[in-house]
Amino acid sequence: MEVIKTASGIGGLLTSFRELAKDSKKVMFIGTTGFCTPFAELMAYVIRDAPIEVGFIPDIRHHEAKAIISTPNGMQIGDDIDHHADTVVLLGGLAMPKMKIDVENIKENLEDILEGAENRLVIGICFQSMFETQCWIGPIDFDYIIDSDLSASTIKL
């Protein structure tokens, strides 16, 4: 593993993703329902003007793939979409132990989603090294991982 770029904040996270996905034809995010969905919509926002089709697969149920569409209210989940893509973004919520998602099932789904794609790209986006701590690096053949840390301060005035 080699760090090829560092950035900070949400802007850095989004810019890093946009740079990796810029040559994709279709990006399919895979994440947990609820927790990962808004992150997929946020990531999709930075490629909204590119000629890239975008979708979201809840958990590993690729038969439930939905489009992520641009609306006057931002990026939102839309209608059904074909689950095949040339770029897959695995979101870190999948690797959280409480989700009980088997990494082997993810591998099988990746092969199905990427079937027929000429240029395959697998990106992981997580917080606090989730893919590394849950031993998904190796079993999943990531091309890139964007690993971010998040800090928060609650201030009483």
PDB file of C-alpha atoms in Angstrom, residues 54-119:
ATOM      1  CA  VAL A  54     -24.697   6.456 -10.855  1.00  0.00           C
ATOM      2  CA  GLY A  55     -26.516   3.925  -8.696  1.00  0.00           C
ATOM      3  CA  PHE A  56     -26.779   2.473  -5.198  1.00  0.00           C
ATOM      4  CA  ILE A  57     -27.057  -1.141  -4.089  1.00  0.00           C
ATOM      5  CA  PRO A  58     -28.384  -1.635  -0.558  1.00  0.00           C
ATOM      6  CA  ASP A  59     -26.283  -4.112   1.400  1.00  0.00           C
ATOM      7  CA  ILE A  60     -25.490  -6.828  -1.156  1.00  0.00           C
ATOM      8  CA  ARG A  61     -28.921  -6.990  -2.762  1.00  0.00           C
ATOM      9  CA  HIS A  62     -27.898  -6.062  -6.306  1.00  0.00           C
ATOM     10  CA  HIS A  63     -31.389  -6.944  -7.562  1.00  0.00           C
ATOM     11  CA  GLU A  64     -32.580  -3.846  -5.620  1.00  0.00           C
ATOM     12  CA  ALA A  65     -30.173  -1.424  -7.352  1.00  0.00           C
ATOM     13  CA  LYS A  66     -31.521   2.119  -7.643  1.00  0.00           C
ATOM     14  CA  ALA A  67     -30.353   5.096  -9.661  1.00  0.00           C
ATOM     15  CA  ILE A  68     -28.949   8.126  -7.868  1.00  0.00           C
ATOM     16  CA  ILE A  69     -30.363  11.128  -9.655  1.00  0.00           C
ATOM     17  CA  SER A  70     -29.867  14.874  -9.554  1.00  0.00           C
ATOM     18  CA  THR A  71     -32.958  16.740  -8.358  1.00  0.00           C
ATOM     19  CA  PRO A  72     -33.593  20.370  -7.391  1.00  0.00           C
ATOM     20  CA  ASN A  73     -33.081  19.155  -3.804  1.00  0.00           C
ATOM     21  CA  GLY A  74     -29.731  17.476  -4.457  1.00  0.00           C
ATOM     22  CA  MET A  75     -28.844  13.901  -5.244  1.00  0.00           C
ATOM     23  CA  GLN A  76     -31.500  11.365  -4.325  1.00  0.00           C
ATOM     24  CA  ILE A  77     -32.323   7.705  -4.771  1.00  0.00           C
ATOM     25  CA  GLY A  78     -34.473   7.191  -7.858  1.00  0.00           C
ATOM     26  CA  ASP A  79     -35.953   4.299  -9.809  1.00  0.00           C
ATOM     27  CA  ASP A  80     -34.621   0.818 -10.483  1.00  0.00           C
ATOM     28  CA  ILE A  81     -31.379   0.567 -12.441  1.00  0.00           C
ATOM     29  CA  ASP A  82     -29.353  -2.258 -13.957  1.00  0.00           C
ATOM     30  CA  HIS A  83     -26.718  -3.247 -11.387  1.00  0.00           C
ATOM     31  CA  HIS A  84     -23.833  -3.742 -13.839  1.00  0.00           C
ATOM     32  CA  ALA A  85     -21.084  -1.097 -13.726  1.00  0.00           C
ATOM     33  CA  ASP A  86     -17.432  -0.534 -14.515  1.00  0.00           C
ATOM     34  CA  THR A  87     -16.748   1.152 -11.154  1.00  0.00           C
ATOM     35  CA  VAL A  88     -17.853  -0.158  -7.784  1.00  0.00           C
ATOM     36  CA  VAL A  89     -17.546   1.887  -4.603  1.00  0.00           C
ATOM     37  CA  LEU A  90     -17.741  -0.150  -1.422  1.00  0.00           C
ATOM     38  CA  LEU A  91     -18.747   1.992   1.532  1.00  0.00           C
ATOM     39  CA  GLY A  92     -17.255   1.259   4.936  1.00  0.00           C
ATOM     40  CA  GLY A  93     -20.569   0.646   6.667  1.00  0.00           C
ATOM     41  CA  LEU A  94     -20.633  -2.750   4.977  1.00  0.00           C
ATOM     42  CA  ALA A  95     -17.585  -3.837   6.980  1.00  0.00           C
ATOM     43  CA  MET A  96     -18.960  -2.825  10.375  1.00  0.00           C
ATOM     44  CA  PRO A  97     -19.200  -6.015  12.475  1.00  0.00           C
ATOM     45  CA  LYS A  98     -22.807  -5.357  13.482  1.00  0.00           C
ATOM     46  CA  MET A  99     -23.845  -5.540   9.803  1.00  0.00           C
ATOM     47  CA  LYS A 100     -22.719  -9.201   9.642  1.00  0.00           C
ATOM     48  CA  ILE A 101     -21.941  -9.012   5.928  1.00  0.00           C
ATOM     49  CA  ASP A 102     -19.576 -11.747   4.804  1.00  0.00           C
ATOM     50  CA  VAL A 103     -16.672 -10.464   2.725  1.00  0.00           C
ATOM     51  CA  GLU A 104     -17.004 -13.564   0.508  1.00  0.00           C
ATOM     52  CA  ASN A 105     -20.533 -12.473  -0.440  1.00  0.00           C
ATOM     53  CA  ILE A 106     -19.140  -9.069  -1.370  1.00  0.00           C
ATOM     54  CA  LYS A 107     -16.540 -10.725  -3.618  1.00  0.00           C
ATOM     55  CA  GLU A 108     -19.241 -12.716  -5.422  1.00  0.00           C
ATOM     56  CA  ASN A 109     -21.372  -9.613  -5.901  1.00  0.00           C
ATOM     57  CA  LEU A 110     -18.395  -7.658  -7.245  1.00  0.00           C
ATOM     58  CA  GLU A 111     -17.832 -10.239  -9.959  1.00  0.00           C
ATOM     59  CA  ASP A 112     -21.492 -10.073 -10.975  1.00  0.00           C
ATOM     60  CA  ILE A 113     -21.623  -6.257 -10.962  1.00  0.00           C
ATOM     61  CA  LEU A 114     -18.361  -5.870 -12.908  1.00  0.00           C
ATOM     62  CA  GLU A 115     -19.249  -8.612 -15.415  1.00  0.00           C
ATOM     63  CA  GLY A 116     -18.478  -7.465 -18.942  1.00  0.00           C
ATOM     64  CA  ALA A 117     -16.775  -4.219 -17.883  1.00  0.00           C
ATOM     65  CA  GLU A 118     -13.658  -3.414 -19.909  1.00  0.00           C
ATOM     66  CA  ASN A 119     -12.010  -1.162 -17.338  1.00  0.00           C
TER      67      ASN A 119
END
